[in-house]
Amino acid sequence: MPWPCWGNPEMNHPGTPNLYDTSKKVADGGLTFRARFGVERNGVNLLAENSYSRGSEIKDGYPEFSDKVLKKLGWWDDLTAEEKQAAEGKNWKTDLSGGIQRVAIKHGCAPFGNAKARAVVWTFPDPVPIHREPLYTSRRDLVEKYPTYEDRKSFWRLPTRYGSIQAKDYSQDYPIILTSGRLVEYEGGGDESRSNPWLAELQQHMFVEMNPRDANNTGVRDGDDVWVEGAEGARVKVRVLVTRRVDPGVAFMPFHFGGHLEGKDLRHKYPEGADPYVLGEAANTAMSYGYDSVTQMQESKCSLCRITKA
Amino acid sequence: MARMKFYCDAERCIECNGCVTACKNENEVPWGVNRRRVVTIKDGEPGERSLSVACMHCSDAPCAAVCPVDCFYTTNDGIVLHDKDICIGCGYCFYACPFGAPQFPSDAAFASRGKMDKCTFCAGGPQVTHSSEEYTKYGANRVAEGKLPLCAEMCATKALLAGDADVLADIYRKRVVNRGASVMNWGVQYKKAGIDG
Amino acid sequence: MATENRNKSGRIRKIVLFCVFSLLFVVTVPLIPYAIDAYAVAGNKASVEKVAALEHPAINLWNDVRQRNGRTQGLTQVQGVDSGVLINKAGEDWRRFRIEQLVPYGAWFMGGIFGAIVVYYLLKGTQMMPGGSTGVRIPRTSLNQRTAHWFTAGVFWLLAVTGLILLYGRFVLIPILGPEGFAATASACKEMHNLFGPLFVLAVVAMFVLFIKGNMFNFGDLKWFAKGGGMFGGHVSAGKFNAGEKTWFWLVMIFGTALCVSGLILVVAALGFGRETLSLSHMVHGISAVLLIAVSFGHIYLGTIGVEGTLDSMTTGSVDAAWAKAHHDQWYAEMTNDSDAVEAADQEQDSGLVEGGVAKPEAGT
């Protein structure tokens, strides 16, 4: 069932196939942007202006619904006696009778309010997300315009490098942009799904996707083995998949593999019976240093590499 | 009389291999034997399309024509099945089949072919219906339970259809009419193409 | 008069004109719908072309699937032989070859040759040695040669019988043995055929090495062919091997090699040849086998009941002088000129030894 499907079963709400679709009534699956962070900040209105879903009786932004809002709007008496009892002192999330939601939707309003779609996170280094060039980049011209952060001495108590890495140009030695991602057959690090024979059979080799032009320049054909060497010198031995899915100058590796390290098969190190059907190089071996400025999650999407025939 | 068929809609198939996995799960097919596979044409290029293919349960099956021991038979539902007790693993059906449906386990002696295995339309085999022998040799018999093959039932985009040929033809015809010009012009929704469907 | 005439001619002109116009009217009016239709078609065509300009992104999908634009291999996660090919074109060709050509024509060909031999034998009977046995033995084959011959013959017939059961058993043996019984037979045949098949490679190599000498064609063989090998009477001259034997030798070499190569491709499924290669190999294998089996009928007939005394050369290794003189006069002349050989043969005869292997076997060959 698409989310959200409002109210209790008696309401028979159809669900919301597309979020924030104001061309439909809320009762028919339309919706507004949620008023999640109050109504104003620094004197600026956070609620929607001149925007509302179809059939809304409030032709403007509005906060999320609660007993007080209903009373102020004069809609409190639309609740049944039982609902009133349940809704007293509650908002749309905590009113277990679903009455607040029912009444809001009856008047064409989204129970969670109607606010502007804005992202301002004042606790983040960038309150509004901006582009910052990766630490290892082939676009040196963009480094000046979109530099990364300064090195941080204590980031979750760890010294973390940013600018000092970006300052050095690696793009001459490592000309190909390296990115990574997931496959439909595997999940996460892949240990569980590579231990499932039905899934493992569908992806039996760790691979790197290369554009035909790069493959030609490297002198490899589809199915050959190559060394992908990350900008920090660690390298992985993987099989080439030549495809136009990646642009010239870009290589892609899936991140679901593990069990090989720099060309060595480490199957014998698994406890007996615990080794997955399929092993392969971990993409992260050749990925970059670099951590998210908030969560400290590792950089796994943008780095540089050099690919040579194995 | 019904004639059971598969149809794969190339405009819908997203190459998720869900059908392949569903088949393996339902029929407990061993590693190396794939009753169904998804093939992508023009992978990574404009016009890329994927098709899921298995035994197509031909009306005039070439495998049955060339089998030296005549182990194939067609059920009343038009499903082409074979008898593994009679099959000798010669591989002739593999040469003749246009779709590459016949599969051979490679565990037989002298690197020769074992007994052929192929899609049964989830209709089991000649053994007693729902017996353990039938399950071990041929996999599930969903048709006897009034169900369709699991690959088609599992297909998330309903690209892979299974059922009576007439019904499938009707469904596909409706789809083609509803799509109209929309698939010709990338980005035009059904609604804007003047067809709400 | 003149005016009257003019009036008259004017009226006539009016009548003619009226007739012409009414005729035109009658003819053109029914054409109007066609004209409208043609106009509409032209308009439609324009709009159709406009739609066609929006090319479907997968316009060539089915051409690619059906391999109409050359061999198109798709990408698939399923590992296997040809798993990227959606529709294999070669399969249909192979099926038609096997069902519509190899099975019926093979049967007619092999049966026809066999029948012809039976008829010939019934008409002519065994060809006796002219003048009867002389008792003089001439060594013809070595022990190695005979071993190779019978090894080849054994393997050949084992493979021929098992192969023929696989080819024709469905039509001939299923009614007799029943499906289960035939399945067991066919399975045994398949395993034997695959297991012993590679021995035929050895056989062909051995035959080539041991029999190549004397089996090269020469000019005299044309005459032999021209006279039909003496089948219809008359004397034909020949060396150690006549042109018929040489032809048989080279048929075995050529089609035997074809059988070996195609057979080896077919037997090891693990080598992972594609279906095109396999079905082509199968065609070569079938044609070669049917041909060799059919011609072998003739070989066996001539070597046994067809011509008296021939079998000796492959059993004892020596032949009667009369036989040699009749069928291989040039070789006989060589052998008799080579006094040692004849003497040896004579001594052998005197001492009661007929083992060709004991006499100097290679002499004169």
PDB file of C-alpha atoms in Angstrom, chain B residues 7-8 10-11 15 17 20 32 34 36-43 46-53 60-70 83 85-90 92-101 103 109-115 181 183-186, chain C residues 51-52 54-58 60-62 64-65 72-79 81-92 94-95 98-99 165-167 169-171 174 179-180 182-184 186-188 190-191 194-195 266-270 273-275 278-279 282:
ATOM      1  CA  TYR B   7       4.474 -13.817 -22.871  1.00  0.00           C
ATOM      2  CA  CYS B   8       7.157 -11.307 -21.869  1.00  0.00           C
ATOM      3  CA  ALA B  10       9.668  -6.007 -23.490  1.00  0.00           C
ATOM      4  CA  GLU B  11       8.324  -2.546 -22.602  1.00  0.00           C
ATOM      5  CA  GLU B  15      15.775  -7.197 -15.857  1.00  0.00           C
ATOM      6  CA  ASN B  17      15.855 -11.566 -12.535  1.00  0.00           C
ATOM      7  CA  VAL B  20      14.773 -16.591 -12.445  1.00  0.00           C
ATOM      8  CA  GLY B  32      24.070 -24.425 -13.201  1.00  0.00           C
ATOM      9  CA  ASN B  34      18.497 -22.352 -15.344  1.00  0.00           C
ATOM     10  CA  ARG B  36      14.477 -19.353 -17.107  1.00  0.00           C
ATOM     11  CA  ARG B  37      16.811 -16.512 -17.929  1.00  0.00           C
ATOM     12  CA  VAL B  38      16.595 -12.806 -18.675  1.00  0.00           C
ATOM     13  CA  VAL B  39      18.438 -11.554 -21.736  1.00  0.00           C
ATOM     14  CA  THR B  40      19.094  -7.869 -22.329  1.00  0.00           C
ATOM     15  CA  ILE B  41      19.512  -6.668 -25.872  1.00  0.00           C
ATOM     16  CA  LYS B  42      21.570  -3.494 -26.423  1.00  0.00           C
ATOM     17  CA  ASP B  43      22.620  -3.381 -22.790  1.00  0.00           C
ATOM     18  CA  PRO B  46      19.400   3.507 -26.354  1.00  0.00           C
ATOM     19  CA  GLY B  47      16.684   1.000 -27.151  1.00  0.00           C
ATOM     20  CA  GLU B  48      17.806  -1.390 -24.432  1.00  0.00           C
ATOM     21  CA  ARG B  49      15.136  -4.006 -23.788  1.00  0.00           C
ATOM     22  CA  SER B  50      15.069  -7.133 -21.711  1.00  0.00           C
ATOM     23  CA  LEU B  51      13.124 -10.320 -22.228  1.00  0.00           C
ATOM     24  CA  SER B  52      12.619 -13.214 -19.896  1.00  0.00           C
ATOM     25  CA  VAL B  53      12.725 -16.514 -21.714  1.00  0.00           C
ATOM     26  CA  ASP B  60       4.739 -27.961 -32.661  1.00  0.00           C
ATOM     27  CA  ALA B  61       7.730 -28.456 -30.404  1.00  0.00           C
ATOM     28  CA  PRO B  62      11.066 -29.020 -32.202  1.00  0.00           C
ATOM     29  CA  CYS B  63      12.467 -30.780 -29.127  1.00  0.00           C
ATOM     30  CA  ALA B  64       9.735 -33.398 -29.346  1.00  0.00           C
ATOM     31  CA  ALA B  65      10.365 -33.828 -33.075  1.00  0.00           C
ATOM     32  CA  VAL B  66      14.068 -34.590 -32.723  1.00  0.00           C
ATOM     33  CA  CYS B  67      14.040 -36.592 -29.486  1.00  0.00           C
ATOM     34  CA  PRO B  68      15.478 -40.019 -30.335  1.00  0.00           C
ATOM     35  CA  VAL B  69      13.551 -41.703 -27.520  1.00  0.00           C
ATOM     36  CA  ASP B  70      10.320 -39.722 -27.910  1.00  0.00           C
ATOM     37  CA  ASP B  83       9.730 -37.931 -19.024  1.00  0.00           C
ATOM     38  CA  ASP B  85      12.888 -41.785 -16.897  1.00  0.00           C
ATOM     39  CA  ILE B  86      13.040 -42.057 -20.673  1.00  0.00           C
ATOM     40  CA  CYS B  87      15.399 -39.150 -21.473  1.00  0.00           C
ATOM     41  CA  ILE B  88      18.932 -40.324 -22.291  1.00  0.00           C
ATOM     42  CA  GLY B  89      20.604 -36.910 -22.139  1.00  0.00           C
ATOM     43  CA  CYS B  90      21.688 -36.827 -25.786  1.00  0.00           C
ATOM     44  CA  TYR B  92      19.358 -33.086 -29.407  1.00  0.00           C
ATOM     45  CA  CYS B  93      16.561 -30.999 -27.908  1.00  0.00           C
ATOM     46  CA  PHE B  94      19.194 -28.430 -26.934  1.00  0.00           C
ATOM     47  CA  TYR B  95      20.353 -28.150 -30.557  1.00  0.00           C
ATOM     48  CA  ALA B  96      16.816 -27.899 -31.895  1.00  0.00           C
ATOM     49  CA  CYS B  97      15.213 -25.564 -29.356  1.00  0.00           C
ATOM     50  CA  PRO B  98      15.140 -21.959 -30.614  1.00  0.00           C
ATOM     51  CA  PHE B  99      14.966 -20.599 -27.057  1.00  0.00           C
ATOM     52  CA  GLY B 100      17.757 -22.494 -25.345  1.00  0.00           C
ATOM     53  CA  ALA B 101      15.289 -23.971 -22.878  1.00  0.00           C
ATOM     54  CA  GLN B 103      19.296 -27.556 -19.589  1.00  0.00           C
ATOM     55  CA  ALA B 109      30.160 -39.146 -15.760  1.00  0.00           C
ATOM     56  CA  PHE B 110      32.761 -38.493 -18.477  1.00  0.00           C
ATOM     57  CA  ALA B 111      31.675 -34.854 -18.789  1.00  0.00           C
ATOM     58  CA  SER B 112      28.645 -36.031 -20.719  1.00  0.00           C
ATOM     59  CA  ARG B 113      25.171 -34.629 -20.306  1.00  0.00           C
ATOM     60  CA  GLY B 114      22.828 -35.769 -17.573  1.00  0.00           C
ATOM     61  CA  LYS B 115      19.117 -35.986 -18.048  1.00  0.00           C
ATOM     62  CA  ALA B 181       2.259   6.750 -29.249  1.00  0.00           C
ATOM     63  CA  VAL B 183       6.346   4.710 -25.882  1.00  0.00           C
ATOM     64  CA  MET B 184       7.373   6.194 -29.207  1.00  0.00           C
ATOM     65  CA  ASN B 185       7.991   9.535 -27.656  1.00  0.00           C
ATOM     66  CA  TRP B 186      10.117   9.234 -24.575  1.00  0.00           C
TER      67      TRP B 186
ATOM     68  CA  VAL C  51       4.153   9.560 -36.559  1.00  0.00           C
ATOM     69  CA  ALA C  52       6.793   7.263 -38.013  1.00  0.00           C
ATOM     70  CA  LEU C  54       9.022   9.395 -33.846  1.00  0.00           C
ATOM     71  CA  GLU C  55      11.110   6.280 -33.986  1.00  0.00           C
ATOM     72  CA  HIS C  56      10.374   3.651 -31.416  1.00  0.00           C
ATOM     73  CA  PRO C  57      13.554   3.274 -29.359  1.00  0.00           C
ATOM     74  CA  ALA C  58      13.345  -0.499 -29.561  1.00  0.00           C
ATOM     75  CA  ASN C  60      14.984  -3.235 -33.984  1.00  0.00           C
ATOM     76  CA  LEU C  61      14.330  -5.341 -30.908  1.00  0.00           C
ATOM     77  CA  TRP C  62      12.617  -8.224 -32.646  1.00  0.00           C
ATOM     78  CA  ASP C  64      17.826  -8.494 -33.013  1.00  0.00           C
ATOM     79  CA  VAL C  65      15.982 -11.212 -31.146  1.00  0.00           C
ATOM     80  CA  THR C  72      23.129 -10.620 -31.863  1.00  0.00           C
ATOM     81  CA  GLN C  73      24.153 -11.732 -28.433  1.00  0.00           C
ATOM     82  CA  GLY C  74      22.394 -10.176 -25.474  1.00  0.00           C
ATOM     83  CA  LEU C  75      23.666  -9.843 -21.943  1.00  0.00           C
ATOM     84  CA  THR C  76      22.401 -12.234 -19.316  1.00  0.00           C
ATOM     85  CA  GLN C  77      23.249 -13.084 -15.745  1.00  0.00           C
ATOM     86  CA  VAL C  78      22.708 -16.770 -16.473  1.00  0.00           C
ATOM     87  CA  GLN C  79      25.972 -18.487 -17.243  1.00  0.00           C
ATOM     88  CA  VAL C  81      26.360 -22.055 -23.525  1.00  0.00           C
ATOM     89  CA  ASP C  82      24.781 -19.433 -25.791  1.00  0.00           C
ATOM     90  CA  SER C  83      22.709 -18.140 -22.891  1.00  0.00           C
ATOM     91  CA  GLY C  84      22.785 -14.629 -24.371  1.00  0.00           C
ATOM     92  CA  VAL C  85      21.067 -15.777 -27.569  1.00  0.00           C
ATOM     93  CA  LEU C  86      17.306 -15.430 -27.346  1.00  0.00           C
ATOM     94  CA  ILE C  87      16.379 -17.245 -30.539  1.00  0.00           C
ATOM     95  CA  ASN C  88      18.752 -19.736 -32.080  1.00  0.00           C
ATOM     96  CA  LYS C  89      18.287 -19.875 -35.839  1.00  0.00           C
ATOM     97  CA  ALA C  90      20.475 -22.922 -36.426  1.00  0.00           C
ATOM     98  CA  GLY C  91      18.140 -25.188 -34.464  1.00  0.00           C
ATOM     99  CA  GLU C  92      15.391 -25.112 -37.066  1.00  0.00           C
ATOM    100  CA  TRP C  94      19.210 -28.781 -37.930  1.00  0.00           C
ATOM    101  CA  ARG C  95      15.787 -30.129 -37.039  1.00  0.00           C
ATOM    102  CA  ARG C  98      17.527 -34.503 -39.302  1.00  0.00           C
ATOM    103  CA  ILE C  99      13.830 -35.189 -39.641  1.00  0.00           C
ATOM    104  CA  ILE C 165      19.750 -47.380 -33.003  1.00  0.00           C
ATOM    105  CA  LEU C 166      19.820 -43.768 -31.851  1.00  0.00           C
ATOM    106  CA  LEU C 167      18.855 -42.554 -35.328  1.00  0.00           C
ATOM    107  CA  GLY C 169      15.213 -46.648 -32.886  1.00  0.00           C
ATOM    108  CA  ARG C 170      12.370 -44.233 -32.296  1.00  0.00           C
ATOM    109  CA  PHE C 171      10.632 -45.469 -35.435  1.00  0.00           C
ATOM    110  CA  ILE C 174       9.881 -48.281 -29.677  1.00  0.00           C
ATOM    111  CA  PRO C 179       9.232 -46.654 -24.433  1.00  0.00           C
ATOM    112  CA  GLU C 180      10.947 -47.801 -21.205  1.00  0.00           C
ATOM    113  CA  PHE C 182      13.912 -48.621 -25.682  1.00  0.00           C
ATOM    114  CA  ALA C 183      15.016 -45.868 -23.307  1.00  0.00           C
ATOM    115  CA  ALA C 184      17.322 -48.341 -21.535  1.00  0.00           C
ATOM    116  CA  ALA C 186      19.152 -46.118 -26.227  1.00  0.00           C
ATOM    117  CA  SER C 187      20.830 -44.975 -23.048  1.00  0.00           C
ATOM    118  CA  ALA C 188      23.272 -47.887 -23.249  1.00  0.00           C
ATOM    119  CA  LYS C 190      24.527 -43.479 -26.196  1.00  0.00           C
ATOM    120  CA  GLU C 191      26.995 -44.268 -23.444  1.00  0.00           C
ATOM    121  CA  ASN C 194      30.337 -41.786 -26.535  1.00  0.00           C
ATOM    122  CA  LEU C 195      32.733 -44.007 -24.621  1.00  0.00           C
ATOM    123  CA  LEU C 266      29.858 -33.629 -29.941  1.00  0.00           C
ATOM    124  CA  VAL C 267      31.049 -35.982 -27.230  1.00  0.00           C
ATOM    125  CA  VAL C 268      32.538 -33.558 -24.728  1.00  0.00           C
ATOM    126  CA  ALA C 269      29.618 -31.366 -23.773  1.00  0.00           C
ATOM    127  CA  ALA C 270      31.789 -29.792 -21.088  1.00  0.00           C
ATOM    128  CA  PHE C 273      30.672 -25.509 -27.964  1.00  0.00           C
ATOM    129  CA  GLY C 274      27.795 -23.364 -29.184  1.00  0.00           C
ATOM    130  CA  ARG C 275      24.691 -24.782 -30.755  1.00  0.00           C
ATOM    131  CA  LEU C 278      27.178 -28.658 -32.441  1.00  0.00           C
ATOM    132  CA  SER C 279      24.405 -28.860 -34.994  1.00  0.00           C
ATOM    133  CA  HIS C 282      25.963 -33.356 -36.081  1.00  0.00           C
TER     134      HIS C 282
END
